[in-house]
């Protein structure tokens, strides 16, 4: 069989400036990283609170390995449902203020699994145009008819809901903080529409968990909408510094997912050390609000500095600052020039973002120092003058 298409496809990506390569990172995840052998300031991580390398997470993971060993050995429904999975789910439910919670092996698996469990052929999904790839794939997998509404456009969403057959089961799905733009969904308006048109709501709090709302429980908690949102999904690998994902909601929702969700059922359970890290992370997030305060102060200061240099940063209300460049090739040139000068701000290109909106996705951490931000601003200024 000829595999010539592989070379052709790779060449096509290179010609379009869309070819990607892995960068090697040495050392632990922190405000600085060793990238391809050089120390750089890290503005490319979702480790927003800077706890991925925290001693209490590491100690919890080590203790779990000593007590429970390394692997879970089987899926949750066979023999992999270990004490720490249940302990974490009880803690997540309490953290989120819901009846129950269920842990998933990743946010990607959670989104594809939840969507394809809740709706199917003959049903309808209403999905924001900038939702994450895992949500898009979940919509496809579900076989429900998917209406994509313009980003955060409540008027178009209303029209689509109005035109949907009343017999169809309906589900609205949105991120609360959008991963590539950092803006916030108009959740209160979405909830009103969902109630008016009898639709279910699913939110993805991947980039909100740990940093928004009371105790860092997310945007739903910040807005006090917990009672009105059926499915609250979030991840454990971003601000919580570990790995995995969760869904929080009613006990009945949890039960249905355990029974019907293929990405929960047919996969080996996460290792106990990963559960232990998440348990320690929730304690840190709740008990150390000063981390959120430091993060917001860093956001304010970098945003102010970049705007002062004439950069456009969109409508971000989070630690994700999109610095739109436009064309993919130029975007990677700017990203490479920053990296050469010690600032790691990853260029993001299609298909992750729409064509013509390639950008630097600059992300802040609570652990960036004022000196690091100041130094980065000098580099941004110099690179702007060069490119
Ligand atoms: N949802 C959003 C909005 C994301 O940005 C991501 C990113 O990774 C995911 C889901 C997937 O989560 P995970 O990395 O845990 O698979």
XYZ file of C-alpha atoms and ligand atoms in Angstrom:
403
model
C 0.000 0.000 0.000
C 1.353 3.427 -0.865
C 1.753 5.804 2.044
C 2.851 8.671 -0.229
C -0.119 10.727 0.967
C 1.677 11.219 4.299
C 4.525 13.149 2.661
C 2.068 15.039 0.454
C -0.024 16.052 3.449
C 3.036 17.152 5.439
C 4.268 19.232 2.494
C 0.811 20.820 2.139
C 0.925 21.841 5.823
C 4.446 23.263 5.424
C 3.445 25.256 2.322
C 0.493 26.779 4.222
C 2.630 27.642 7.296
C 0.449 25.220 9.283
C 3.080 22.552 10.006
C 3.508 21.933 13.750
C 6.357 20.481 15.690
C 6.743 19.478 19.298
C 8.958 21.674 21.455
C 10.861 19.873 24.166
C 10.455 21.239 27.695
C 12.936 20.269 30.408
C 12.460 20.706 34.139
C 9.185 21.258 35.935
C 6.248 23.383 34.767
C 6.760 26.883 36.140
C 6.750 30.597 35.307
C 10.010 29.912 33.483
C 10.715 26.821 31.408
C 13.677 25.273 29.649
C 12.448 25.120 26.039
C 14.675 23.441 23.469
C 17.527 23.814 25.962
C 17.073 27.534 26.828
C 15.392 29.204 29.797
C 12.423 31.343 28.766
C 9.547 33.113 30.535
C 6.480 30.928 30.117
C 3.387 32.656 28.736
C 2.012 29.496 27.132
C 0.644 27.427 29.992
C -2.833 26.759 31.424
C -1.203 26.256 34.828
C -2.810 29.578 35.751
C -2.325 29.323 39.519
C 1.199 27.974 39.184
C 0.498 24.848 41.230
C 1.461 22.090 38.752
C 4.797 21.907 40.543
C 3.525 22.592 44.080
C 5.064 20.461 46.869
C 1.657 19.593 48.328
C 0.470 18.072 45.033
C 3.739 16.161 44.669
C 3.563 14.916 48.281
C -0.049 13.774 47.834
C 0.844 11.890 44.652
C 3.836 10.193 46.301
C 1.779 9.170 49.326
C -0.921 7.727 47.047
C 1.650 5.663 45.150
C 3.067 4.343 48.430
C -0.381 3.366 49.690
C -2.245 2.337 46.512
C 0.442 1.647 43.911
C 0.678 3.068 40.419
C -2.068 1.909 38.096
C -5.825 1.449 38.558
C -5.679 -1.859 36.701
C -9.066 -1.715 35.021
C -11.961 0.527 34.118
C -14.089 2.058 36.873
C -16.949 -0.390 36.271
C -14.696 -3.446 36.511
C -12.168 -3.258 39.372
C -10.632 0.211 38.910
C -13.033 2.196 41.102
C -10.565 2.909 43.890
C -11.270 4.748 47.141
C -9.552 7.907 45.880
C -11.845 8.174 42.835
C -14.860 8.265 45.124
C -13.170 10.615 47.562
C -12.338 13.053 44.771
C -15.856 12.907 43.346
C -17.379 13.710 46.750
C -14.978 16.627 47.122
C -15.684 17.919 43.610
C -19.442 17.814 44.245
C -18.975 19.803 47.432
C -16.627 22.256 45.675
C -19.115 22.789 42.847
C -22.205 22.718 45.074
C -23.845 19.866 43.153
C -25.432 16.576 44.186
C -22.752 14.570 42.450
C -19.633 14.560 40.311
C -17.912 12.058 38.052
C -14.251 12.018 37.065
C -13.225 11.541 33.431
C -9.801 10.645 32.068
C -9.527 13.926 30.165
C -11.591 16.914 29.147
C -11.567 15.670 25.581
C -13.072 12.353 26.617
C -15.572 14.058 28.905
C -16.922 16.333 26.176
C -17.216 13.688 23.477
C -18.773 11.223 25.928
C -21.231 13.531 27.680
C -22.625 15.014 24.462
C -23.100 11.637 22.808
C -24.847 10.343 25.942
C -27.294 13.208 26.353
C -28.457 13.606 22.762
C -28.716 11.423 19.678
C -30.332 11.138 16.274
C -33.424 13.344 16.023
C -32.216 15.666 18.797
C -30.672 19.100 18.457
C -27.508 20.750 19.785
C -26.912 24.514 19.774
C -23.177 25.167 19.922
C -21.140 28.405 20.093
C -19.003 28.924 16.964
C -15.807 29.100 19.046
C -16.364 25.974 21.136
C -13.373 23.655 21.614
C -12.573 20.791 19.207
C -13.672 18.214 21.814
C -17.147 19.789 21.895
C -17.296 19.866 18.098
C -16.316 16.200 17.958
C -18.868 15.374 20.685
C -21.580 17.022 18.589
C -20.537 14.971 15.541
C -20.342 11.745 17.517
C -23.803 12.253 18.997
C -25.479 12.277 15.535
C -27.801 15.046 16.762
C -28.428 17.929 14.343
C -26.049 20.714 15.364
C -26.836 24.387 14.909
C -23.738 26.555 15.363
C -24.556 30.061 16.575
C -22.260 33.055 16.065
C -19.872 33.523 18.968
C -21.869 34.639 22.046
C -24.783 35.779 19.827
C -27.931 35.384 21.953
C -30.193 36.720 19.181
C -29.117 34.022 16.756
C -29.351 31.372 19.459
C -32.909 32.495 20.222
C -33.866 32.283 16.551
C -32.398 28.796 16.221
C -34.223 27.605 19.354
C -37.477 29.121 18.092
C -37.179 27.312 14.762
C -36.320 23.926 16.297
C -39.099 21.323 16.246
C -40.733 21.223 19.670
C -40.528 17.417 19.695
C -36.665 17.422 19.529
C -34.626 17.113 22.717
C -32.468 20.243 22.817
C -29.067 20.928 24.340
C -27.132 24.211 24.391
C -23.374 23.818 24.848
C -20.843 26.562 25.536
C -17.511 27.174 27.154
C -17.804 29.687 29.996
C -14.341 31.172 29.330
C -13.303 30.624 25.723
C -9.976 28.878 25.389
C -8.468 30.908 22.544
C -10.068 34.331 23.129
C -10.356 34.428 26.907
C -13.777 36.088 26.803
C -16.778 35.042 28.886
C -20.005 33.546 27.514
C -23.238 35.478 28.218
C -24.326 32.669 30.513
C -27.222 34.391 32.283
C -28.838 35.096 28.889
C -28.189 31.532 27.706
C -29.814 30.128 30.847
C -32.902 32.324 30.306
C -33.222 31.128 26.711
C -32.717 27.506 27.721
C -35.577 27.754 30.210
C -37.823 29.556 27.772
C -37.320 26.901 25.075
C -37.003 23.873 27.378
C -33.388 23.135 26.413
C -30.697 21.483 28.547
C -27.447 23.395 29.179
C -23.934 22.033 29.254
C -21.000 24.292 30.117
C -17.286 23.649 29.735
C -15.394 25.343 32.584
C -11.949 24.110 31.458
C -10.485 27.620 31.642
C -12.607 28.861 34.551
C -12.222 26.123 37.155
C -9.872 27.253 39.917
C -9.824 30.912 38.967
C -13.384 32.284 38.805
C -16.106 32.477 41.419
C -16.290 31.818 45.109
C -13.358 29.589 46.062
C -12.460 29.180 42.392
C -15.443 26.952 41.593
C -15.961 28.583 38.162
C -18.160 31.027 36.281
C -21.412 29.181 37.073
C -20.641 29.619 40.777
C -19.623 33.246 40.250
C -23.025 33.953 38.693
C -24.965 31.783 41.166
C -26.466 29.717 38.310
C -25.672 26.266 39.643
C -29.317 25.258 40.072
C -30.097 26.141 36.465
C -27.221 24.463 34.591
C -27.637 20.720 34.044
C -24.059 19.796 33.156
C -20.948 21.532 34.519
C -17.858 20.033 32.970
C -14.334 21.148 33.849
C -10.753 19.950 33.764
C -8.189 19.052 36.408
C -5.160 19.658 34.185
C -5.216 23.425 33.836
C -5.550 25.741 36.888
C -5.763 22.639 39.117
C -2.298 21.647 37.965
C -2.819 17.897 37.471
C -4.638 15.816 34.902
C -8.131 14.595 34.082
C -11.592 16.123 34.064
C -14.916 16.083 35.858
C -18.593 16.582 35.348
C -20.688 18.018 38.193
C -24.467 17.847 38.308
C -27.337 15.797 39.685
C -26.959 12.251 40.999
C -29.219 11.092 38.166
C -26.886 12.660 35.585
C -23.925 10.927 37.238
C -25.797 7.617 37.165
C -26.738 7.956 33.525
C -23.129 8.699 32.558
C -21.855 5.703 34.523
C -24.341 3.529 32.656
C -24.267 4.976 29.167
C -21.220 7.165 28.541
C -18.814 5.203 26.352
C -15.738 7.361 27.083
C -16.299 6.755 30.803
C -17.117 3.052 30.543
C -14.570 1.754 28.065
C -11.311 3.120 29.437
C -8.906 2.333 32.259
C -9.497 4.425 35.390
C -7.048 7.226 36.162
C -4.196 6.226 38.503
C -4.635 6.923 42.251
C -1.746 9.447 42.271
C -3.677 11.612 39.806
C -6.730 11.564 42.094
C -4.573 12.478 45.087
C -3.082 15.447 43.227
C -6.546 16.754 42.396
C -7.667 16.398 46.016
C -4.647 18.427 47.164
C -5.209 20.983 44.397
C -8.815 21.671 45.431
C -7.612 22.366 48.985
C -4.968 24.785 47.681
C -7.416 26.539 45.387
C -9.936 27.010 48.186
C -7.491 27.909 50.930
C -5.180 30.230 49.028
C -7.274 32.989 47.410
C -4.082 35.072 47.290
C -3.094 32.999 44.235
C -6.147 34.283 42.364
C -5.398 37.827 43.519
C -1.802 37.556 42.227
C -3.051 36.137 38.930
C -5.499 39.009 38.372
C -2.837 41.557 39.278
C -0.474 40.005 36.705
C -3.259 40.045 34.087
C -3.944 43.708 34.760
C -0.299 44.652 34.535
C 0.556 42.729 31.313
C -2.680 43.837 29.634
C -1.970 47.456 30.482
C 1.627 47.178 29.260
C 0.709 45.470 25.963
C -2.109 47.945 25.258
C 0.350 50.749 25.966
C 2.600 49.285 23.258
C -0.308 49.438 20.805
C -1.260 45.733 20.749
C -4.951 44.770 20.279
C -6.033 42.166 22.822
C -9.729 41.560 22.075
C -12.336 41.220 24.799
C -10.493 38.922 27.182
C -11.768 38.744 30.751
C -9.390 36.044 31.853
C -5.679 35.154 32.010
C -5.872 34.271 28.286
C -4.797 37.274 26.191
C -5.192 36.780 22.427
C -2.770 38.993 20.518
C -4.192 38.687 17.009
C -1.590 38.691 14.212
C -3.727 37.441 11.290
C -1.733 35.305 8.875
C -0.237 32.030 10.116
C 3.264 32.636 8.743
C 3.631 36.082 10.322
C 2.236 34.748 13.578
C 4.933 32.079 13.788
C 7.629 34.599 12.873
C 6.583 36.814 15.784
C 6.321 33.835 18.152
C 9.805 32.614 17.099
C 11.302 36.111 17.509
C 9.855 36.370 21.033
C 11.202 32.919 21.894
C 14.653 33.827 20.592
C 14.545 36.714 23.081
C 13.442 34.579 26.034
C 9.635 34.949 25.895
C 7.545 31.853 25.153
C 4.152 32.906 23.719
C 2.918 30.113 21.482
C 1.507 31.023 18.079
C -1.925 29.477 17.475
C -3.046 28.805 13.903
C -5.982 27.187 12.077
C -7.668 24.802 12.588
C -7.402 25.685 16.306
C -8.597 29.227 15.472
C -10.494 30.524 12.402
C -8.412 31.333 9.270
C -7.010 34.874 9.295
C -7.031 35.067 13.106
C -3.717 33.398 13.920
C -2.556 34.765 17.203
C -0.189 34.629 20.104
C -2.145 33.051 22.930
C -0.523 34.738 25.902
C -1.437 33.217 29.252
C -0.619 34.585 32.686
C 0.218 32.686 35.837
C -0.081 33.711 39.495
C 3.613 32.958 39.878
C 4.960 35.354 37.239
C 6.991 38.038 39.005
C 6.634 41.760 38.289
C 10.214 41.684 36.960
C 9.366 38.871 34.507
C 6.383 40.816 33.195
C 8.462 43.964 32.838
C 11.174 42.088 30.983
C 8.611 40.462 28.682
C 7.117 43.855 27.818
C 10.558 45.100 26.748
C 10.913 42.045 24.495
C 7.422 42.586 23.005
C 8.374 46.183 22.265
C 11.637 45.197 20.571
C 10.020 42.406 18.526
C 7.206 44.721 17.435
C 9.770 47.144 16.077
C 11.621 44.311 14.212
C 8.763 42.345 12.610
N -12.351 21.971 26.785
C -11.636 23.094 26.559
C -12.358 24.397 26.461
C -10.248 23.042 26.420
O -9.540 24.153 26.181
C -9.610 21.790 26.521
C -8.136 21.771 26.381
O -7.380 20.941 26.544
C -10.393 20.646 26.746
C -11.745 20.775 26.872
C -9.782 19.284 26.847
O -9.339 19.048 28.135
P -8.164 17.998 28.413
O -6.885 18.700 28.120
O -8.324 17.611 29.833
O -8.393 16.856 27.461
